[in-house]
PDB file of C-alpha atoms and ligand atoms in Angstrom:
ATOM      1  CA  MET A   1     -60.181  -5.880  -4.185  1.00 51.00           C
ATOM      2  CA  SER A   2     -60.749  -8.284  -6.374  1.00 59.00           C
ATOM      3  CA  ASP A   3     -60.229 -12.368  -5.672  1.00 86.00           C
ATOM      4  CA  MET A   4     -63.163 -11.830  -3.698  1.00 93.00           C
ATOM      5  CA  LYS A   5     -65.616 -14.927  -3.263  1.00 97.00           C
ATOM      6  CA  LEU A   6     -68.642 -13.705  -1.284  1.00 98.00           C
ATOM      7  CA  ILE A   7     -71.754 -15.388  -0.932  1.00 98.00           C
ATOM      8  CA  LEU A   8     -74.676 -13.324  -0.037  1.00 98.00           C
ATOM      9  CA  LEU A   9     -77.182 -14.561   2.491  1.00 98.00           C
ATOM     10  CA  GLY A  10     -81.128 -13.513   3.460  1.00 97.00           C
ATOM     11  CA  ALA A  11     -84.643 -13.519   2.903  1.00 96.00           C
ATOM     12  CA  PRO A  12     -86.226 -12.907  -0.412  1.00 94.00           C
ATOM     13  CA  GLY A  13     -86.191  -8.830  -0.382  1.00 91.00           C
ATOM     14  CA  ALA A  14     -83.386  -8.271   2.278  1.00 94.00           C
ATOM     15  CA  GLY A  15     -81.439  -6.239  -0.619  1.00 93.00           C
ATOM     16  CA  LYS A  16     -79.318  -8.887  -1.849  1.00 96.00           C
ATOM     17  CA  GLY A  17     -79.468  -8.024  -5.360  1.00 94.00           C
ATOM     18  CA  THR A  18     -79.067  -3.896  -4.680  1.00 93.00           C
ATOM     19  CA  GLN A  19     -76.266  -4.879  -2.719  1.00 97.00           C
ATOM     20  CA  ALA A  20     -74.405  -7.202  -4.753  1.00 97.00           C
ATOM     21  CA  ALA A  21     -74.737  -4.761  -7.724  1.00 95.00           C
ATOM     22  CA  VAL A  22     -73.041  -1.826  -5.508  1.00 95.00           C
ATOM     23  CA  LEU A  23     -70.344  -4.625  -4.605  1.00 95.00           C
ATOM     24  CA  SER A  24     -70.003  -5.712  -7.791  1.00 95.00           C
ATOM     25  CA  SER A  25     -68.639  -2.729  -9.527  1.00 92.00           C
ATOM     26  CA  ARG A  26     -66.629  -1.935  -6.010  1.00 92.00           C
ATOM     27  CA  LEU A  27     -64.868  -5.165  -6.235  1.00 93.00           C
ATOM     28  CA  CYS A  28     -64.523  -4.846 -10.218  1.00 94.00           C
ATOM     29  CA  VAL A  29     -65.963  -8.755  -9.619  1.00 96.00           C
ATOM     30  CA  PRO A  30     -69.213 -10.122 -11.554  1.00 97.00           C
ATOM     31  CA  THR A  31     -72.352 -11.004  -9.347  1.00 97.00           C
ATOM     32  CA  ILE A  32     -74.125 -14.400 -10.539  1.00 97.00           C
ATOM     33  CA  SER A  33     -77.630 -14.576  -9.728  1.00 97.00           C
ATOM     34  CA  THR A  34     -79.243 -18.015 -10.375  1.00 97.00           C
ATOM     35  CA  GLY A  35     -83.126 -15.636  -9.767  1.00 95.00           C
ATOM     36  CA  SER A  36     -81.992 -13.225 -12.628  1.00 94.00           C
ATOM     37  CA  ILE A  37     -80.717 -16.342 -14.693  1.00 96.00           C
ATOM     38  CA  LEU A  38     -84.125 -18.541 -14.264  1.00 97.00           C
ATOM     39  CA  ARG A  39     -86.096 -15.547 -15.254  1.00 94.00           C
ATOM     40  CA  THR A  40     -84.187 -14.732 -18.470  1.00 94.00           C
ATOM     41  CA  ALA A  41     -84.180 -18.534 -19.464  1.00 96.00           C
ATOM     42  CA  ILE A  42     -88.104 -18.316 -18.551  1.00 95.00           C
ATOM     43  CA  ASN A  43     -88.026 -14.932 -21.053  1.00 93.00           C
ATOM     44  CA  ASN A  44     -86.371 -16.501 -23.755  1.00 96.00           C
ATOM     45  CA  GLY A  45     -88.559 -19.945 -23.549  1.00 97.00           C
ATOM     46  CA  THR A  46     -85.392 -22.576 -22.928  1.00 97.00           C
ATOM     47  CA  PRO A  47     -86.020 -25.987 -21.498  1.00 97.00           C
ATOM     48  CA  ILE A  48     -84.522 -25.084 -18.256  1.00 97.00           C
ATOM     49  CA  GLY A  49     -87.185 -21.787 -18.168  1.00 97.00           C
ATOM     50  CA  LEU A  50     -90.150 -24.012 -18.542  1.00 97.00           C
ATOM     51  CA  GLU A  51     -89.031 -26.388 -15.663  1.00 97.00           C
ATOM     52  CA  ALA A  52     -88.255 -23.656 -13.624  1.00 97.00           C
ATOM     53  CA  GLU A  53     -91.541 -21.395 -13.952  1.00 97.00           C
ATOM     54  CA  LYS A  54     -93.800 -24.045 -12.457  1.00 96.00           C
ATOM     55  CA  TYR A  55     -91.176 -23.477  -9.156  1.00 97.00           C
ATOM     56  CA  ILE A  56     -90.803 -19.901  -9.077  1.00 95.00           C
ATOM     57  CA  LYS A  57     -94.193 -18.869  -9.906  1.00 92.00           C
ATOM     58  CA  ASP A  58     -95.631 -21.029  -6.553  1.00 91.00           C
ATOM     59  CA  GLY A  59     -92.958 -19.349  -4.587  1.00 92.00           C
ATOM     60  CA  LYS A  60     -91.074 -22.584  -4.275  1.00 95.00           C
ATOM     61  CA  LEU A  61     -87.002 -23.148  -4.748  1.00 97.00           C
ATOM     62  CA  VAL A  62     -85.719 -25.657  -8.275  1.00 98.00           C
ATOM     63  CA  PRO A  63     -84.550 -28.011  -7.506  1.00 98.00           C
ATOM     64  CA  ASP A  64     -81.391 -28.823  -6.617  1.00 98.00           C
ATOM     65  CA  GLU A  65     -79.710 -30.475 -10.007  1.00 98.00           C
ATOM     66  CA  ILE A  66     -81.019 -27.184 -12.246  1.00 98.00           C
ATOM     67  CA  ILE A  67     -79.408 -24.739  -9.855  1.00 98.00           C
ATOM     68  CA  ILE A  68     -75.653 -26.748  -9.838  1.00 98.00           C
ATOM     69  CA  GLY A  69     -75.416 -27.059 -13.379  1.00 97.00           C
ATOM     70  CA  ILE A  70     -76.229 -22.943 -13.604  1.00 98.00           C
ATOM     71  CA  VAL A  71     -73.693 -22.032 -10.823  1.00 98.00           C
ATOM     72  CA  ARG A  72     -71.070 -24.575 -12.252  1.00 97.00           C
ATOM     73  CA  ASP A  73     -71.467 -23.285 -16.117  1.00 97.00           C
ATOM     74  CA  ARG A  74     -71.917 -19.511 -15.209  1.00 97.00           C
ATOM     75  CA  LEU A  75     -68.037 -19.638 -12.590  1.00 97.00           C
ATOM     76  CA  ALA A  76     -66.883 -21.731 -15.687  1.00 96.00           C
ATOM     77  CA  GLU A  77     -66.707 -18.653 -17.325  1.00 97.00           C
ATOM     78  CA  GLU A  78     -63.421 -16.249 -17.817  1.00 96.00           C
ATOM     79  CA  ASP A  79     -64.496 -13.518 -15.752  1.00 96.00           C
ATOM     80  CA  CYS A  80     -65.439 -15.378 -12.841  1.00 96.00           C
ATOM     81  CA  LYS A  81     -61.516 -16.702 -12.512  1.00 93.00           C
ATOM     82  CA  ASP A  82     -60.585 -13.619  -9.823  1.00 91.00           C
ATOM     83  CA  GLY A  83     -63.877 -13.152  -7.718  1.00 96.00           C
ATOM     84  CA  TYR A  84     -67.600 -13.107  -7.758  1.00 97.00           C
ATOM     85  CA  ILE A  85     -70.110 -12.844  -6.043  1.00 98.00           C
ATOM     86  CA  LEU A  86     -73.438 -15.491  -5.512  1.00 98.00           C
ATOM     87  CA  ASP A  87     -76.514 -13.489  -5.139  1.00 97.00           C
ATOM     88  CA  GLY A  88     -78.974 -16.260  -4.071  1.00 96.00           C
ATOM     89  CA  VAL A  89     -77.103 -19.215  -4.066  1.00 98.00           C
ATOM     90  CA  PRO A  90     -76.954 -21.430  -2.338  1.00 98.00           C
ATOM     91  CA  ARG A  91     -79.941 -21.961  -0.706  1.00 98.00           C
ATOM     92  CA  THR A  92     -80.002 -25.408   0.229  1.00 98.00           C
ATOM     93  CA  LEU A  93     -77.435 -27.187   1.995  1.00 98.00           C
ATOM     94  CA  GLY A  94     -77.396 -30.099  -0.762  1.00 98.00           C
ATOM     95  CA  GLN A  95     -76.573 -27.154  -2.865  1.00 98.00           C
ATOM     96  CA  ALA A  96     -73.732 -25.713  -1.031  1.00 98.00           C
ATOM     97  CA  ASP A  97     -72.243 -29.512  -0.291  1.00 98.00           C
ATOM     98  CA  ALA A  98     -72.406 -30.042  -4.046  1.00 98.00           C
ATOM     99  CA  MET A  99     -70.268 -26.478  -4.317  1.00 98.00           C
ATOM    100  CA  GLU A 100     -67.895 -27.500  -2.036  1.00 97.00           C
ATOM    101  CA  GLN A 101     -67.498 -30.953  -3.778  1.00 97.00           C
ATOM    102  CA  LEU A 102     -67.223 -29.020  -7.231  1.00 97.00           C
ATOM    103  CA  GLY A 103     -64.096 -26.708  -5.602  1.00 96.00           C
ATOM    104  CA  ILE A 104     -66.195 -23.617  -5.878  1.00 96.00           C
ATOM    105  CA  ASP A 105     -64.584 -21.649  -2.917  1.00 92.00           C
ATOM    106  CA  ILE A 106     -66.285 -19.030  -1.093  1.00 96.00           C
ATOM    107  CA  ASP A 107     -64.053 -16.718   1.336  1.00 97.00           C
ATOM    108  CA  ILE A 108     -67.057 -14.912   3.042  1.00 97.00           C
ATOM    109  CA  ALA A 109     -71.034 -15.627   3.304  1.00 98.00           C
ATOM    110  CA  LEU A 110     -72.351 -12.550   4.373  1.00 98.00           C
ATOM    111  CA  SER A 111     -76.245 -12.560   5.733  1.00 98.00           C
ATOM    112  CA  ILE A 112     -78.028  -9.828   5.541  1.00 98.00           C
ATOM    113  CA  GLU A 113     -80.343  -9.953   8.651  1.00 97.00           C
ATOM    114  CA  ILE A 114     -84.144  -7.847   8.450  1.00 96.00           C
ATOM    115  CA  SER A 115     -87.176  -8.832   9.932  1.00 95.00           C
ATOM    116  CA  ASP A 116     -90.451 -10.684   7.879  1.00 93.00           C
ATOM    117  CA  ASP A 117     -92.721  -7.957   8.339  1.00 90.00           C
ATOM    118  CA  THR A 118     -89.793  -5.099   6.741  1.00 91.00           C
ATOM    119  CA  ILE A 119     -89.400  -7.637   3.597  1.00 92.00           C
ATOM    120  CA  ILE A 120     -93.248  -8.253   3.109  1.00 90.00           C
ATOM    121  CA  ASP A 121     -93.686  -4.436   3.041  1.00 85.00           C
ATOM    122  CA  ARG A 122     -90.703  -4.324   0.526  1.00 87.00           C
ATOM    123  CA  LEU A 123     -91.422  -6.858  -2.174  1.00 89.00           C
ATOM    124  CA  SER A 124     -94.740  -5.461  -1.915  1.00 88.00           C
ATOM    125  CA  GLY A 125     -93.621  -2.196  -3.634  1.00 92.00           C
ATOM    126  CA  ARG A 126     -90.419  -3.514  -5.350  1.00 91.00           C
ATOM    127  CA  LYS A 127     -90.286  -2.670  -8.944  1.00 94.00           C
ATOM    128  CA  SER A 128     -87.568  -4.972 -11.815  1.00 93.00           C
ATOM    129  CA  CYS A 129     -86.125  -3.860 -14.862  1.00 94.00           C
ATOM    130  CA  ILE A 130     -87.492  -6.753 -17.368  1.00 91.00           C
ATOM    131  CA  GLU A 131     -84.120  -5.804 -19.737  1.00 91.00           C
ATOM    132  CA  CYS A 132     -81.658  -5.507 -17.512  1.00 91.00           C
ATOM    133  CA  SER A 133     -82.866  -6.406 -13.676  1.00 90.00           C
ATOM    134  CA  SER A 134     -82.458  -3.358 -12.127  1.00 93.00           C
ATOM    135  CA  ILE A 135     -83.898  -3.219  -8.873  1.00 93.00           C
ATOM    136  CA  TYR A 136     -86.353   0.099  -7.632  1.00 94.00           C
ATOM    137  CA  HIS A 137     -89.199   0.679  -4.780  1.00 93.00           C
ATOM    138  CA  ILE A 138     -91.876   2.822  -5.361  1.00 93.00           C
ATOM    139  CA  SER A 139     -91.277   4.523  -2.240  1.00 88.00           C
ATOM    140  CA  SER A 140     -87.647   4.306  -0.853  1.00 87.00           C
ATOM    141  CA  ASN A 141     -85.621   4.022  -4.289  1.00 91.00           C
ATOM    142  CA  PRO A 142     -88.123   4.886  -7.189  1.00 95.00           C
ATOM    143  CA  PRO A 143     -87.031   5.664 -11.081  1.00 97.00           C
ATOM    144  CA  LYS A 144     -86.837   8.838 -12.402  1.00 97.00           C
ATOM    145  CA  PHE A 145     -89.185   8.127 -15.047  1.00 97.00           C
ATOM    146  CA  GLU A 146     -92.067   5.855 -13.451  1.00 96.00           C
ATOM    147  CA  GLY A 147     -92.125   2.740 -14.949  1.00 96.00           C
ATOM    148  CA  VAL A 148     -88.758   3.334 -16.964  1.00 97.00           C
ATOM    149  CA  CYS A 149     -85.884   1.886 -15.884  1.00 97.00           C
ATOM    150  CA  ASP A 150     -82.959   4.800 -15.322  1.00 97.00           C
ATOM    151  CA  GLN A 151     -80.290   2.148 -15.852  1.00 96.00           C
ATOM    152  CA  CYS A 152     -81.540   1.190 -19.313  1.00 97.00           C
ATOM    153  CA  GLY A 153     -84.976   2.498 -20.128  1.00 97.00           C
ATOM    154  CA  GLY A 154     -86.599  -0.484 -20.272  1.00 96.00           C
ATOM    155  CA  GLU A 155     -89.896  -1.662 -18.526  1.00 96.00           C
ATOM    156  CA  LEU A 156     -89.851  -2.037 -15.212  1.00 97.00           C
ATOM    157  CA  ILE A 157     -92.700  -4.658 -13.290  1.00 94.00           C
ATOM    158  CA  THR A 158     -93.688  -6.402 -10.461  1.00 92.00           C
ATOM    159  CA  ARG A 159     -92.006  -9.753 -10.560  1.00 88.00           C
ATOM    160  CA  GLY A 160     -95.236 -12.742 -10.555  1.00 87.00           C
ATOM    161  CA  ASP A 161     -93.537 -13.540  -7.556  1.00 89.00           C
ATOM    162  CA  ASP A 162     -93.839 -10.263  -4.861  1.00 90.00           C
ATOM    163  CA  GLN A 163     -97.362 -10.941  -4.941  1.00 88.00           C
ATOM    164  CA  PRO A 164     -98.081 -11.192  -0.916  1.00 87.00           C
ATOM    165  CA  GLU A 165     -98.848 -14.577  -0.444  1.00 89.00           C
ATOM    166  CA  ILE A 166     -96.336 -15.769  -2.944  1.00 92.00           C
ATOM    167  CA  ILE A 167     -93.923 -13.578  -0.149  1.00 92.00           C
ATOM    168  CA  ARG A 168     -95.387 -15.206   2.513  1.00 92.00           C
ATOM    169  CA  LYS A 169     -94.521 -18.897   1.061  1.00 94.00           C
ATOM    170  CA  ARG A 170     -91.133 -17.427  -0.289  1.00 94.00           C
ATOM    171  CA  LEU A 171     -90.346 -16.663   3.431  1.00 96.00           C
ATOM    172  CA  ASN A 172     -91.261 -20.073   4.833  1.00 96.00           C
ATOM    173  CA  VAL A 173     -88.927 -21.618   2.304  1.00 96.00           C
ATOM    174  CA  TYR A 174     -86.618 -19.644   3.376  1.00 97.00           C
ATOM    175  CA  HIS A 175     -86.405 -20.130   7.041  1.00 97.00           C
ATOM    176  CA  GLU A 176     -86.968 -23.606   6.347  1.00 98.00           C
ATOM    177  CA  GLU A 177     -84.209 -24.286   3.822  1.00 98.00           C
ATOM    178  CA  THR A 178     -81.864 -21.536   3.328  1.00 98.00           C
ATOM    179  CA  GLU A 179     -81.537 -20.153   7.010  1.00 97.00           C
ATOM    180  CA  PRO A 180     -79.196 -23.834   7.998  1.00 98.00           C
ATOM    181  CA  LEU A 181     -76.917 -22.231   5.660  1.00 98.00           C
ATOM    182  CA  LYS A 182     -75.770 -19.445   8.276  1.00 98.00           C
ATOM    183  CA  THR A 183     -74.375 -22.846  10.435  1.00 98.00           C
ATOM    184  CA  TYR A 184     -73.076 -24.687   7.858  1.00 98.00           C
ATOM    185  CA  TYR A 185     -70.743 -21.166   6.827  1.00 98.00           C
ATOM    186  CA  ASP A 186     -70.517 -20.378  10.702  1.00 98.00           C
ATOM    187  CA  VAL A 187     -69.021 -23.917  11.327  1.00 98.00           C
ATOM    188  CA  ARG A 188     -66.592 -23.191   8.424  1.00 97.00           C
ATOM    189  CA  GLY A 189     -65.410 -20.303   9.863  1.00 98.00           C
ATOM    190  CA  LYS A 190     -67.009 -18.037   6.952  1.00 98.00           C
ATOM    191  CA  LEU A 191     -70.227 -16.547   8.275  1.00 98.00           C
ATOM    192  CA  ARG A 192     -70.542 -12.476   8.777  1.00 98.00           C
ATOM    193  CA  PHE A 193     -73.971 -10.786   9.442  1.00 97.00           C
ATOM    194  CA  VAL A 194     -74.728  -7.245   8.964  1.00 98.00           C
ATOM    195  CA  ASP A 195     -78.142  -5.696  10.075  1.00 96.00           C
ATOM    196  CA  ASN A 196     -80.546  -4.250   6.689  1.00 94.00           C
ATOM    197  CA  LYS A 197     -80.186  -0.662   7.306  1.00 92.00           C
ATOM    198  CA  PRO A 198     -83.194   1.891   6.307  1.00 87.00           C
ATOM    199  CA  THR A 199     -81.165   3.400   3.286  1.00 90.00           C
ATOM    200  CA  ILE A 200     -79.196   1.280   0.546  1.00 91.00           C
ATOM    201  CA  GLU A 201     -76.491   3.342   1.102  1.00 95.00           C
ATOM    202  CA  ASP A 202     -75.771   2.622   5.109  1.00 96.00           C
ATOM    203  CA  THR A 203     -76.364  -0.787   4.637  1.00 96.00           C
ATOM    204  CA  THR A 204     -73.494  -0.787   1.776  1.00 96.00           C
ATOM    205  CA  ILE A 205     -71.549   1.497   4.830  1.00 97.00           C
ATOM    206  CA  ALA A 206     -71.783  -1.567   6.847  1.00 97.00           C
ATOM    207  CA  ILE A 207     -71.508  -4.001   4.735  1.00 97.00           C
ATOM    208  CA  VAL A 208     -68.175  -2.407   3.255  1.00 96.00           C
ATOM    209  CA  ALA A 209     -66.976  -1.917   7.096  1.00 96.00           C
ATOM    210  CA  VAL A 210     -67.248  -6.386   7.771  1.00 96.00           C
ATOM    211  CA  LEU A 211     -65.799  -7.169   5.072  1.00 94.00           C
ATOM    212  CA  GLY A 212     -63.072  -4.877   5.865  1.00 91.00           C
ATOM    213  CA  LEU A 213     -62.822  -3.428   2.529  1.00 87.00           C
TER     214      LEU A 213
HETATM  215  P1  LIG B 301     -85.005 -14.511  -6.461  1.00 90.63           P
HETATM  216  O1  LIG B 301     -84.427 -13.825  -7.217  1.00 90.63           O
HETATM  217  O2  LIG B 301     -83.068 -14.766  -6.085  1.00 90.63           O
HETATM  218  O3  LIG B 301     -85.250 -13.882  -5.443  1.00 90.63           O
HETATM  219  O4  LIG B 301     -85.319 -15.725  -6.713  1.00 90.63           O
HETATM  220  C1  LIG B 301     -86.367 -16.035  -7.368  1.00 90.63           C
HETATM  221  C2  LIG B 301     -86.446 -17.345  -7.503  1.00 90.63           C
HETATM  222  O5  LIG B 301     -86.281 -18.189  -8.404  1.00 90.63           O
HETATM  223  C3  LIG B 301     -86.772 -18.233  -6.212  1.00 90.63           C
HETATM  224  O6  LIG B 301     -87.947 -17.999  -5.695  1.00 90.63           O
HETATM  225  C4  LIG B 301     -86.752 -19.292  -6.514  1.00 90.63           C
HETATM  226  O7  LIG B 301     -87.635 -20.062  -6.864  1.00 90.63           O
HETATM  227  C5  LIG B 301     -85.877 -19.658  -7.268  1.00 90.63           C
HETATM  228  N1  LIG B 301     -84.376 -19.612  -7.323  1.00 90.63           N
HETATM  229  C6  LIG B 301     -83.121 -18.435  -7.390  1.00 90.63           C
HETATM  230  N2  LIG B 301     -82.124 -19.113  -6.833  1.00 90.63           N
HETATM  231  C7  LIG B 301     -82.173 -20.967  -6.417  1.00 90.63           C
HETATM  232  C8  LIG B 301     -81.748 -21.422  -6.087  1.00 90.63           C
HETATM  233  N3  LIG B 301     -80.208 -20.837  -5.487  1.00 90.63           N
HETATM  234  N4  LIG B 301     -82.195 -22.716  -5.100  1.00 90.63           N
HETATM  235  C9  LIG B 301     -83.306 -22.698  -5.882  1.00 90.63           C
HETATM  236  N5  LIG B 301     -84.421 -21.689  -6.614  1.00 90.63           N
HETATM  237  C10 LIG B 301     -83.879 -20.530  -6.822  1.00 90.63           C
END
């Protein structure tokens, strides 16, 4: 099924990126991850990357104007015309309002629910590919060869913002700034929930059921 315009909501580490990758190939629509676009900009040393890095390394949110510009430009690309999955955006009420004003369509905002304790455990063991952003976990989803991406052979690293005290800051930011988006989309009749399950596959099954795919 294409034409799905989906937002994945949830705390950092809820599994948005992992589930977005699975859903993208299933629905044949691209995933737009602002976090991954910003990390690429940082690696390339672009002006946006240099600005964003100041916030990301402290576990803070990047200002709305930067994010909105990124989303607007990316969604204008040809591959987004039949649907998209937004991973990690919007993250503030300001971003949600701006997107609505830009006429960005959303069918469903799906919130992946997970406890803070599970997140801290999960993010401390997360590894990401420096080349293609594929996500692994040292115990629950390890790569075939330690430190090497199964998908592209790229190097696997621990993200700078996956250190324990930065994780706690990101969680606070999530509860204060992003969680109110649940009410925002609930009021519009677009909110759905799914509980995080112990395995990636079980969470996917729950999501597929909720989305009626
Ligand atoms: P993520 O990969 O989604 O966890 O994003 C990593 C970091 O990038 C976040 O902790 C923020 O600093 C920044 N970021 C990503 N998306 C957004 C957004 N929509 N609004 C503000 N900051 C963002």
